[in-house]
CSV table of N, CA and C in Angstrom, one decimal:
chain,number,residue,atom,x,y,z
U,1,MET,N,-127.5,-141.9,-57.6
U,1,MET,CA,-126.5,-142.5,-58.0
U,1,MET,C,-126.6,-144.1,-57.9
U,2,ILE,N,-126.9,-145.0,-58.8
U,2,ILE,CA,-126.8,-146.5,-58.7
U,2,ILE,C,-125.9,-146.9,-58.6
U,3,SER,N,-125.4,-147.6,-57.4
U,3,SER,CA,-124.2,-148.2,-57.2
U,3,SER,C,-124.2,-149.7,-57.4
U,4,SER,N,-125.3,-150.5,-57.3
U,4,SER,CA,-125.5,-151.6,-57.9
U,4,SER,C,-127.0,-152.1,-57.6
U,5,THR,N,-127.1,-153.1,-58.6
U,5,THR,CA,-128.7,-153.7,-58.3
U,5,THR,C,-128.2,-155.0,-57.9
U,6,ALA,N,-128.8,-155.4,-56.3
U,6,ALA,CA,-128.9,-156.5,-55.9
U,6,ALA,C,-130.4,-157.2,-55.9
U,7,ARG,N,-130.1,-158.5,-56.0
U,7,ARG,CA,-131.6,-159.2,-55.9
U,7,ARG,C,-131.0,-160.4,-55.2
U,8,ALA,N,-131.4,-160.4,-54.0
U,8,ALA,CA,-131.5,-161.9,-53.4
U,8,ALA,C,-132.9,-162.4,-52.9
U,9,GLN,N,-132.9,-163.6,-53.2
U,9,GLN,CA,-133.9,-164.5,-52.7
U,9,GLN,C,-133.8,-165.1,-51.3
U,10,LEU,N,-134.2,-164.8,-50.3
U,10,LEU,CA,-134.3,-165.3,-48.9
U,10,LEU,C,-135.6,-166.3,-48.6
U,11,PRO,N,-135.5,-167.3,-48.0
U,11,PRO,CA,-136.6,-168.3,-47.6
U,11,PRO,C,-137.5,-167.5,-46.7
U,12,GLY,N,-138.8,-167.3,-47.0
U,12,GLY,CA,-139.5,-166.7,-46.0
U,12,GLY,C,-140.0,-167.6,-44.8
U,13,THR,N,-139.7,-166.9,-43.6
U,13,THR,CA,-140.3,-167.2,-42.2
U,13,THR,C,-141.2,-166.5,-41.4
U,14,PHE,N,-142.1,-166.9,-40.7
U,14,PHE,CA,-143.2,-166.1,-40.1
U,14,PHE,C,-143.6,-167.0,-38.8
U,15,ALA,N,-143.0,-166.1,-37.7
U,15,ALA,CA,-143.2,-166.8,-36.3
U,15,ALA,C,-142.3,-168.0,-36.2
U,16,GLY,N,-141.3,-168.1,-36.9
U,16,GLY,CA,-140.6,-169.5,-36.8
U,16,GLY,C,-140.9,-170.4,-37.9
U,17,ILE,N,-141.8,-170.2,-38.7
U,17,ILE,CA,-142.4,-171.2,-39.7
U,17,ILE,C,-141.8,-171.0,-41.0
U,18,SER,N,-141.4,-171.9,-41.6
U,18,SER,CA,-141.0,-171.6,-42.8
U,18,SER,C,-142.3,-171.7,-43.9
U,19,SER,N,-142.2,-170.8,-44.9
U,19,SER,CA,-143.0,-170.5,-46.0
U,19,SER,C,-142.5,-170.9,-47.2
U,20,SER,N,-143.4,-171.0,-48.1
U,20,SER,CA,-142.9,-171.2,-49.7
U,20,SER,C,-142.7,-169.8,-50.3
U,21,GLY,N,-143.2,-168.6,-49.8
U,21,GLY,CA,-142.7,-167.4,-50.3
U,21,GLY,C,-141.6,-166.9,-50.2
U,22,SER,N,-141.1,-166.0,-51.1
U,22,SER,CA,-139.8,-165.5,-51.3
U,22,SER,C,-140.1,-164.1,-50.9
U,23,GLU,N,-138.6,-163.6,-50.6
U,23,GLU,CA,-138.4,-162.2,-50.4
U,23,GLU,C,-137.1,-161.7,-51.1
U,24,PHE,N,-137.2,-160.5,-51.4
U,24,PHE,CA,-136.4,-159.9,-52.4
U,24,PHE,C,-135.9,-158.7,-52.0
U,25,PHE,N,-134.5,-158.4,-52.4
U,25,PHE,CA,-134.0,-156.9,-51.9
U,25,PHE,C,-133.6,-156.8,-53.2
U,26,VAL,N,-134.0,-155.4,-53.9
U,26,VAL,CA,-133.5,-155.2,-55.2
U,26,VAL,C,-133.6,-153.6,-55.2
U,27,GLY,N,-132.6,-153.4,-56.5
U,27,GLY,CA,-132.4,-151.9,-56.8
U,27,GLY,C,-131.9,-151.0,-55.6
U,28,ARG,N,-130.5,-151.5,-55.3
U,28,ARG,CA,-129.9,-150.4,-54.1
U,28,ARG,C,-129.6,-149.3,-55.0
U,29,ILE,N,-130.1,-147.9,-54.3
U,29,ILE,CA,-129.8,-146.7,-54.9
U,29,ILE,C,-129.2,-146.0,-53.5
U,30,GLU,N,-128.0,-145.6,-53.9
U,30,GLU,CA,-127.4,-144.9,-52.5
U,30,GLU,C,-128.2,-143.9,-52.1
U,31,GLY,N,-128.2,-143.8,-50.7
U,31,GLY,CA,-129.1,-142.7,-50.4
U,31,GLY,C,-130.7,-142.7,-50.2
U,32,LYS,N,-131.1,-143.6,-51.0
U,32,LYS,CA,-132.8,-144.2,-50.9
U,32,LYS,C,-132.6,-145.5,-50.0
U,33,PRO,N,-133.7,-144.8,-48.8
U,33,PRO,CA,-134.3,-146.0,-48.0
U,33,PRO,C,-135.2,-146.9,-49.0
U,34,LEU,N,-135.3,-148.2,-48.4
U,34,LEU,CA,-136.0,-149.3,-49.0
U,34,LEU,C,-137.5,-149.3,-48.3
U,35,ILE,N,-138.5,-149.4,-49.1
U,35,ILE,CA,-139.9,-149.8,-48.6
U,35,ILE,C,-140.2,-151.1,-48.9
U,36,THR,N,-141.1,-151.8,-48.4
U,36,THR,CA,-141.6,-153.1,-48.4
U,36,THR,C,-143.0,-153.3,-48.8
U,37,VAL,N,-143.1,-153.9,-50.3
U,37,VAL,CA,-144.4,-154.1,-50.7
U,37,VAL,C,-144.8,-155.6,-51.3
U,38,HIS,N,-145.8,-155.9,-51.2
U,38,HIS,CA,-146.0,-157.5,-51.5
U,38,HIS,C,-146.6,-157.9,-52.9
U,39,LEU,N,-146.2,-158.7,-53.5
U,39,LEU,CA,-146.3,-158.7,-54.8
U,39,LEU,C,-146.8,-160.4,-54.9
U,40,ILE,N,-148.3,-160.3,-55.2
U,40,ILE,CA,-149.1,-161.7,-54.8
U,40,ILE,C,-149.0,-162.6,-56.2
U,41,SER,N,-149.6,-161.9,-57.3
U,41,SER,CA,-149.7,-162.8,-58.4
U,41,SER,C,-149.3,-162.1,-59.9
U,42,GLY,N,-149.2,-162.8,-60.8
U,42,GLY,CA,-149.2,-162.4,-62.2
U,42,GLY,C,-147.7,-162.1,-62.7
U,43,VAL,N,-146.7,-162.5,-61.8
U,43,VAL,CA,-145.5,-162.2,-62.1
U,43,VAL,C,-144.4,-163.3,-61.9
U,44,ARG,N,-143.4,-163.4,-62.6
U,44,ARG,CA,-142.7,-164.7,-62.6
U,44,ARG,C,-142.1,-165.2,-61.2
U,45,PHE,N,-141.7,-163.8,-60.5
U,45,PHE,CA,-141.3,-164.3,-58.7
U,45,PHE,C,-141.9,-163.5,-58.0
U,46,PRO,N,-143.4,-163.8,-57.5
U,46,PRO,CA,-144.2,-163.5,-56.5
U,46,PRO,C,-143.3,-163.3,-55.1
U,47,GLY,N,-143.3,-162.3,-54.3
U,47,GLY,CA,-143.0,-162.2,-53.0
U,47,GLY,C,-143.2,-161.2,-52.4
U,48,VAL,N,-142.5,-160.9,-51.1
U,48,VAL,CA,-141.9,-159.9,-50.6
U,48,VAL,C,-141.0,-159.0,-51.5
U,49,TYR,N,-141.3,-157.7,-51.3
U,49,TYR,CA,-139.9,-156.8,-52.2
U,49,TYR,C,-139.6,-155.6,-51.3
U,50,HIS,N,-138.5,-155.6,-51.1
U,50,HIS,CA,-137.8,-154.3,-50.7
U,50,HIS,C,-137.2,-153.7,-51.6
U,51,VAL,N,-137.8,-152.6,-51.9
U,51,VAL,CA,-137.3,-151.7,-53.0
U,51,VAL,C,-137.4,-149.9,-52.6
U,52,PRO,N,-136.2,-149.5,-53.4
U,52,PRO,CA,-136.2,-148.1,-53.0
U,52,PRO,C,-137.4,-147.3,-53.1
U,53,ILE,N,-137.3,-146.4,-52.3
U,53,ILE,CA,-138.8,-145.1,-52.6
U,53,ILE,C,-138.6,-144.6,-53.5
U,54,GLN,N,-140.0,-144.4,-54.1
U,54,GLN,CA,-140.4,-143.8,-55.6
U,54,GLN,C,-140.3,-144.9,-56.5
U,55,THR,N,-140.2,-146.2,-56.0
U,55,THR,CA,-140.1,-147.4,-57.1
U,55,THR,C,-141.8,-147.3,-57.6
U,56,ASN,N,-141.9,-147.5,-59.2
U,56,ASN,CA,-143.3,-147.4,-59.7
U,56,ASN,C,-143.7,-149.2,-60.2
U,57,LEU,N,-144.8,-149.3,-60.3
U,57,LEU,CA,-145.1,-150.3,-60.6
U,57,LEU,C,-144.4,-151.0,-61.9
U,58,ALA,N,-144.2,-150.5,-62.8
U,58,ALA,CA,-143.5,-151.1,-63.7
U,58,ALA,C,-142.2,-151.7,-63.5
U,59,GLN,N,-141.2,-150.7,-62.5
U,59,GLN,CA,-140.1,-151.2,-62.1
U,59,GLN,C,-140.4,-152.4,-61.3
U,60,LEU,N,-141.2,-152.4,-60.2
U,60,LEU,CA,-141.5,-153.6,-59.4
U,60,LEU,C,-141.5,-154.9,-60.5
U,61,PHE,N,-142.5,-154.6,-61.5
U,61,PHE,CA,-142.8,-155.7,-62.2
U,61,PHE,C,-141.4,-156.5,-63.1
U,62,ALA,N,-140.6,-155.3,-63.3
U,62,ALA,CA,-139.0,-155.7,-64.1
U,62,ALA,C,-138.2,-156.6,-63.0
U,63,PHE,N,-138.3,-155.9,-61.8
U,63,PHE,CA,-137.6,-156.9,-60.5
U,63,PHE,C,-138.2,-158.1,-60.4
U,64,ALA,N,-139.3,-158.5,-60.8
U,64,ALA,CA,-139.9,-159.5,-60.5
U,64,ALA,C,-140.1,-160.6,-61.7
U,65,GLY,N,-139.1,-160.2,-62.5
U,65,GLY,CA,-138.7,-160.9,-63.9
U,65,GLY,C,-139.9,-160.9,-64.6
U,66,GLY,N,-140.5,-159.8,-64.7
U,66,GLY,CA,-141.8,-159.6,-65.8
U,66,GLY,C,-142.9,-160.0,-65.4
U,67,THR,N,-143.9,-160.0,-66.2
U,67,THR,CA,-145.2,-160.6,-65.9
U,67,THR,C,-145.5,-161.8,-66.5
U,68,ASN,N,-146.4,-162.7,-66.0
U,68,ASN,CA,-146.6,-163.9,-66.8
U,68,ASN,C,-147.5,-163.7,-68.0
U,69,ASP,N,-147.7,-165.0,-68.8
U,69,ASP,CA,-148.1,-164.7,-70.2
U,69,ASP,C,-149.7,-164.6,-69.8
U,70,ASN,N,-150.3,-165.1,-68.7
U,70,ASN,CA,-151.7,-165.0,-68.5
U,70,ASN,C,-152.0,-163.7,-67.6
U,71,ALA,N,-151.0,-163.1,-67.2
U,71,ALA,CA,-151.5,-161.9,-66.5
U,71,ALA,C,-152.2,-160.9,-67.3
U,72,ASP,N,-153.1,-160.3,-66.7
U,72,ASP,CA,-154.2,-159.2,-67.1
U,72,ASP,C,-153.7,-157.9,-66.5
U,73,LEU,N,-152.8,-157.3,-67.3
U,73,LEU,CA,-152.2,-155.7,-66.8
U,73,LEU,C,-153.2,-154.9,-67.0
U,74,GLY,N,-154.5,-155.0,-67.5
U,74,GLY,CA,-155.6,-154.1,-67.2
U,74,GLY,C,-156.6,-154.4,-66.3
U,75,ASP,N,-155.9,-155.0,-65.2
U,75,ASP,CA,-157.0,-155.6,-63.9
U,75,ASP,C,-156.0,-155.6,-62.9
U,76,ILE,N,-155.0,-154.7,-62.3
U,76,ILE,CA,-154.5,-154.7,-61.1
U,76,ILE,C,-155.0,-153.9,-59.9
U,77,LEU,N,-154.9,-154.7,-58.5
U,77,LEU,CA,-155.3,-154.0,-57.5
U,77,LEU,C,-154.2,-153.5,-56.7
U,78,ILE,N,-153.9,-152.6,-56.7
U,78,ILE,CA,-153.0,-152.2,-55.2
U,78,ILE,C,-153.7,-151.6,-54.1
U,79,ARG,N,-153.4,-152.4,-52.6
U,79,ARG,CA,-154.0,-152.2,-51.6
U,79,ARG,C,-152.9,-151.5,-50.8
U,80,SER,N,-153.5,-150.5,-50.3
U,80,SER,CA,-152.5,-149.4,-49.5
U,80,SER,C,-153.3,-149.4,-48.0
U,81,GLN,N,-152.4,-148.6,-47.0
U,81,GLN,CA,-152.9,-148.2,-45.9
U,81,GLN,C,-152.7,-146.9,-45.7
U,82,ALA,N,-153.8,-145.9,-45.4
U,82,ALA,CA,-153.7,-144.7,-45.1
U,82,ALA,C,-152.8,-144.4,-44.0
U,83,ALA,N,-152.3,-143.1,-43.4
U,83,ALA,CA,-151.5,-142.8,-42.2
U,83,ALA,C,-152.5,-143.1,-41.0
U,84,ASN,N,-154.1,-143.2,-41.3
U,84,ASN,CA,-155.0,-143.4,-40.2
U,84,ASN,C,-155.1,-144.6,-40.1
U,85,GLY,N,-154.8,-145.6,-40.8
U,85,GLY,CA,-154.9,-147.0,-40.9
U,85,GLY,C,-155.9,-147.6,-41.6
U,86,THR,N,-156.7,-146.6,-42.0
U,86,THR,CA,-157.6,-147.0,-43.3
U,86,THR,C,-157.2,-147.7,-44.5
U,87,PRO,N,-157.6,-148.8,-44.8
U,87,PRO,CA,-157.3,-149.4,-46.1
U,87,PRO,C,-158.2,-149.0,-47.4
U,88,THR,N,-157.1,-148.7,-48.3
U,88,THR,CA,-157.8,-148.0,-49.9
U,88,THR,C,-157.2,-149.3,-50.7
U,89,VAL,N,-157.8,-149.3,-51.8
U,89,VAL,CA,-157.8,-150.1,-53.2
U,89,VAL,C,-157.7,-149.7,-54.1
U,90,ARG,N,-156.8,-149.3,-54.9
U,90,ARG,CA,-157.0,-148.7,-56.2
U,90,ARG,C,-156.7,-149.8,-57.3
U,91,GLU,N,-157.8,-149.6,-58.5
U,91,GLU,CA,-157.7,-150.4,-59.6
U,91,GLU,C,-157.0,-149.7,-60.6
U,92,VAL,N,-156.0,-150.5,-61.1
U,92,VAL,CA,-155.0,-149.9,-62.0
U,92,VAL,C,-155.0,-150.7,-63.2
U,93,ASP,N,-155.1,-149.5,-64.5
U,93,ASP,CA,-155.3,-150.5,-65.8
U,93,ASP,C,-153.8,-150.1,-66.7
U,94,LEU,N,-152.8,-150.9,-66.4
U,94,LEU,CA,-151.5,-150.5,-66.5
U,94,LEU,C,-151.3,-150.5,-68.0
U,95,LYS,N,-152.3,-151.2,-69.1
U,95,LYS,CA,-152.3,-151.3,-70.4
U,95,LYS,C,-152.4,-150.0,-70.9
U,96,GLU,N,-154.1,-149.6,-70.4
U,96,GLU,CA,-154.4,-148.1,-70.5
U,96,GLU,C,-153.2,-147.1,-70.1
U,97,ILE,N,-152.4,-147.1,-69.1
U,97,ILE,CA,-151.7,-145.9,-68.7
U,97,ILE,C,-150.4,-145.6,-69.4
U,98,VAL,N,-150.0,-147.2,-69.9
U,98,VAL,CA,-148.8,-147.3,-71.1
U,98,VAL,C,-149.2,-146.4,-72.5
U,99,GLU,N,-150.4,-146.8,-72.9
U,99,GLU,CA,-150.8,-146.4,-74.0
U,99,GLU,C,-151.3,-144.9,-74.2
U,100,ASP,N,-151.7,-144.7,-73.0
U,100,ASP,CA,-151.9,-142.8,-73.0
U,100,ASP,C,-150.6,-142.1,-72.6
U,101,ASN,N,-149.7,-142.9,-72.2
U,101,ASN,CA,-148.4,-142.4,-71.7
U,101,ASN,C,-148.9,-141.5,-70.4
U,102,GLY,N,-149.4,-142.4,-69.4
U,102,GLY,CA,-149.8,-141.7,-68.2
U,102,GLY,C,-148.9,-141.9,-67.2
U,103,LEU,N,-149.1,-141.6,-66.1
U,103,LEU,CA,-148.3,-141.7,-65.0
U,103,LEU,C,-148.3,-143.4,-64.5
U,104,VAL,N,-147.2,-143.9,-64.2
U,104,VAL,CA,-147.6,-145.4,-63.7
U,104,VAL,C,-147.2,-144.9,-62.2
U,105,PRO,N,-148.2,-145.8,-61.5
U,105,PRO,CA,-148.4,-145.7,-60.2
U,105,PRO,C,-146.9,-145.8,-59.3
U,106,VAL,N,-146.6,-144.9,-58.1
U,106,VAL,CA,-145.6,-145.0,-57.6
U,106,VAL,C,-145.9,-145.9,-56.2
U,107,LEU,N,-145.1,-146.8,-55.9
U,107,LEU,CA,-145.5,-147.7,-54.6
U,107,LEU,C,-145.6,-147.0,-53.2
U,108,GLN,N,-146.2,-147.5,-52.5
U,108,GLN,CA,-146.2,-147.1,-51.0
U,108,GLN,C,-145.6,-148.0,-50.0
U,109,GLU,N,-145.3,-147.8,-48.9
U,109,GLU,CA,-144.7,-148.7,-47.8
U,109,GLU,C,-145.7,-149.8,-47.5
U,110,ARG,N,-145.5,-151.0,-47.5
U,110,ARG,CA,-146.8,-152.0,-47.1
U,110,ARG,C,-148.1,-152.0,-48.5
U,111,ASP,N,-147.6,-151.7,-49.8
U,111,ASP,CA,-148.5,-151.8,-50.8
U,111,ASP,C,-148.7,-153.6,-51.0
U,112,THR,N,-149.9,-153.9,-51.3
U,112,THR,CA,-150.3,-155.2,-51.4
U,112,THR,C,-150.6,-154.9,-53.2
U,113,ILE,N,-149.9,-156.0,-53.9
U,113,ILE,CA,-150.3,-155.6,-55.4
U,113,ILE,C,-151.0,-157.0,-55.9
U,114,VAL,N,-151.9,-157.1,-56.2
U,114,VAL,CA,-152.5,-158.5,-56.9
U,114,VAL,C,-152.8,-158.3,-58.3
U,115,VAL,N,-152.1,-159.0,-59.4
U,115,VAL,CA,-152.4,-158.8,-60.8
U,115,VAL,C,-153.5,-159.9,-61.1
U,116,ASP,N,-154.3,-159.8,-61.5
U,116,ASP,CA,-155.5,-160.8,-62.1
U,116,ASP,C,-154.7,-161.6,-63.5
U,117,THR,N,-155.0,-162.8,-63.3
U,117,THR,CA,-155.0,-163.8,-64.3
U,117,THR,C,-155.8,-164.3,-65.0
U,118,LYS,N,-155.8,-164.2,-66.7
U,118,LYS,CA,-156.9,-164.7,-67.4
U,118,LYS,C,-156.5,-166.3,-67.5
U,119,VAL,N,-158.0,-166.7,-67.7
U,119,VAL,CA,-158.2,-168.1,-67.7
U,119,VAL,C,-158.2,-168.4,-69.3
U,120,ASP,N,-157.3,-169.6,-69.6
U,120,ASP,CA,-157.4,-170.2,-70.7
U,120,ASP,C,-158.3,-171.2,-71.0
U,121,TYR,N,-159.7,-170.7,-71.1
U,121,TYR,CA,-160.6,-171.7,-71.3
U,121,TYR,C,-160.5,-172.9,-72.6
U,122,ILE,N,-160.2,-172.2,-73.6
U,122,ILE,CA,-159.9,-173.2,-75.0
U,122,ILE,C,-158.7,-174.2,-74.8
U,123,GLY,N,-157.7,-173.6,-74.1
U,123,GLY,CA,-156.5,-174.4,-73.7
U,123,GLY,C,-156.6,-175.3,-72.8
U,124,ARG,N,-157.5,-174.9,-71.4
U,124,ARG,CA,-158.0,-176.0,-70.3
U,124,ARG,C,-159.0,-177.1,-71.3
U,125,THR,N,-159.9,-176.9,-72.2
U,125,THR,CA,-161.1,-177.7,-72.3
U,125,THR,C,-160.0,-178.6,-73.5
U,126,ALA,N,-159.2,-178.3,-74.3
U,126,ALA,CA,-158.5,-179.0,-75.3
U,126,ALA,C,-157.6,-180.0,-74.4
U,127,MET,N,-157.3,-179.6,-73.3
U,127,MET,CA,-156.4,-180.4,-72.3
U,127,MET,C,-157.2,-181.9,-71.5
U,128,TYR,N,-158.6,-181.3,-71.3
U,128,TYR,CA,-159.5,-182.1,-70.5
U,128,TYR,C,-160.1,-183.3,-71.9
U,129,VAL,N,-160.2,-182.8,-72.9
U,129,VAL,CA,-160.5,-183.6,-73.9
U,129,VAL,C,-159.4,-184.7,-74.3
U,130,GLY,N,-158.2,-184.1,-74.2
U,130,GLY,CA,-157.5,-185.1,-74.5
U,130,GLY,C,-157.4,-186.0,-73.7
U,131,VAL,N,-157.1,-185.8,-72.6
U,131,VAL,CA,-156.8,-186.6,-71.4
U,131,VAL,C,-158.2,-187.9,-71.3
U,132,ILE,N,-159.5,-187.2,-71.4
U,132,ILE,CA,-160.7,-188.1,-71.5
U,132,ILE,C,-160.5,-188.9,-72.9
U,133,GLY,N,-159.9,-188.6,-73.9
U,133,GLY,CA,-159.8,-189.1,-75.2
U,133,GLY,C,-158.7,-190.5,-74.9
U,134,GLY,N,-158.0,-190.1,-74.4
U,134,GLY,CA,-156.7,-191.4,-74.1
U,134,GLY,C,-157.3,-192.2,-73.1
U,135,VAL,N,-158.0,-191.7,-72.2
U,135,VAL,CA,-158.3,-193.0,-71.0
U,135,VAL,C,-159.5,-193.8,-71.9
U,136,LEU,N,-160.3,-193.0,-72.5
U,136,LEU,CA,-161.4,-193.9,-73.4
U,136,LEU,C,-160.4,-194.7,-74.5
U,137,ALA,N,-159.5,-194.4,-75.0
U,137,ALA,CA,-158.9,-195.1,-75.8
U,137,ALA,C,-158.3,-196.3,-75.2
U,138,VAL,N,-157.6,-196.2,-74.1
U,138,VAL,CA,-157.2,-197.3,-73.4
U,138,VAL,C,-158.1,-198.5,-72.8
U,139,ILE,N,-159.3,-197.9,-72.5
U,139,ILE,CA,-160.4,-198.5,-72.1
U,139,ILE,C,-160.9,-199.3,-73.3
U,140,LEU,N,-161.1,-198.9,-74.3
U,140,LEU,CA,-161.7,-199.6,-75.7
U,140,LEU,C,-160.9,-200.6,-76.1
U,141,SER,N,-159.4,-200.0,-76.0
U,141,SER,CA,-158.3,-201.2,-76.7
U,141,SER,C,-158.2,-202.2,-75.7
U,142,ALA,N,-158.5,-202.2,-74.4
U,142,ALA,CA,-158.6,-203.5,-73.4
U,142,ALA,C,-159.8,-204.3,-73.8
U,143,ILE,N,-161.0,-203.6,-74.1
U,143,ILE,CA,-162.1,-204.3,-74.1
U,143,ILE,C,-162.0,-205.3,-75.6
U,144,ALA,N,-161.6,-204.4,-76.7
U,144,ALA,CA,-161.3,-205.1,-77.7
U,144,ALA,C,-160.2,-206.1,-77.7
U,145,ILE,N,-159.2,-206.2,-76.9
U,145,ILE,CA,-158.2,-207.3,-76.9
U,145,ILE,C,-158.9,-208.5,-76.1
U,146,GLU,N,-159.9,-208.0,-74.9
U,146,GLU,CA,-160.4,-209.0,-74.4
U,146,GLU,C,-161.5,-209.7,-75.1
U,147,ARG,N,-162.3,-209.2,-76.1
U,147,ARG,CA,-163.1,-209.9,-76.8
U,147,ARG,C,-162.6,-210.7,-78.0
U,148,SER,N,-161.6,-210.3,-78.5
U,148,SER,CA,-160.8,-211.1,-79.6
U,148,SER,C,-160.0,-212.3,-79.1
U,149,ARG,N,-160.1,-212.6,-77.6
U,149,ARG,CA,-159.4,-213.7,-77.2
U,149,ARG,C,-160.3,-214.8,-77.2
């Protein structure tokens, strides 16, 4: 039974040093302990999340305010640590899972999730062309004003 959904952002600290990271406690469900997962990129609110056991990847993204426009849901890495301490990395294509009605991966204690982001080369190029064009316009205007004196 869900008693309430709490979402609190706490300032991150490590060894007494403040960090810019965020820490969230979400999805309080009576009788379910919380696990800690790290969500690195691709979402509105990346940070450390304390979520109920059996939380899946899609639920975590919802807790994190959704994915960014440039998030590549076809290229997600989940780094886990086996009981013997051996790290494992799973590559997840969430787009394919949703399209095929597959099972969304359930998160484990201390998982680290990295969502790849797409680079908008056309938009970035247009921005650079605009900045360079503006600078050249100012320079040429200054030269034209100087010659007209």
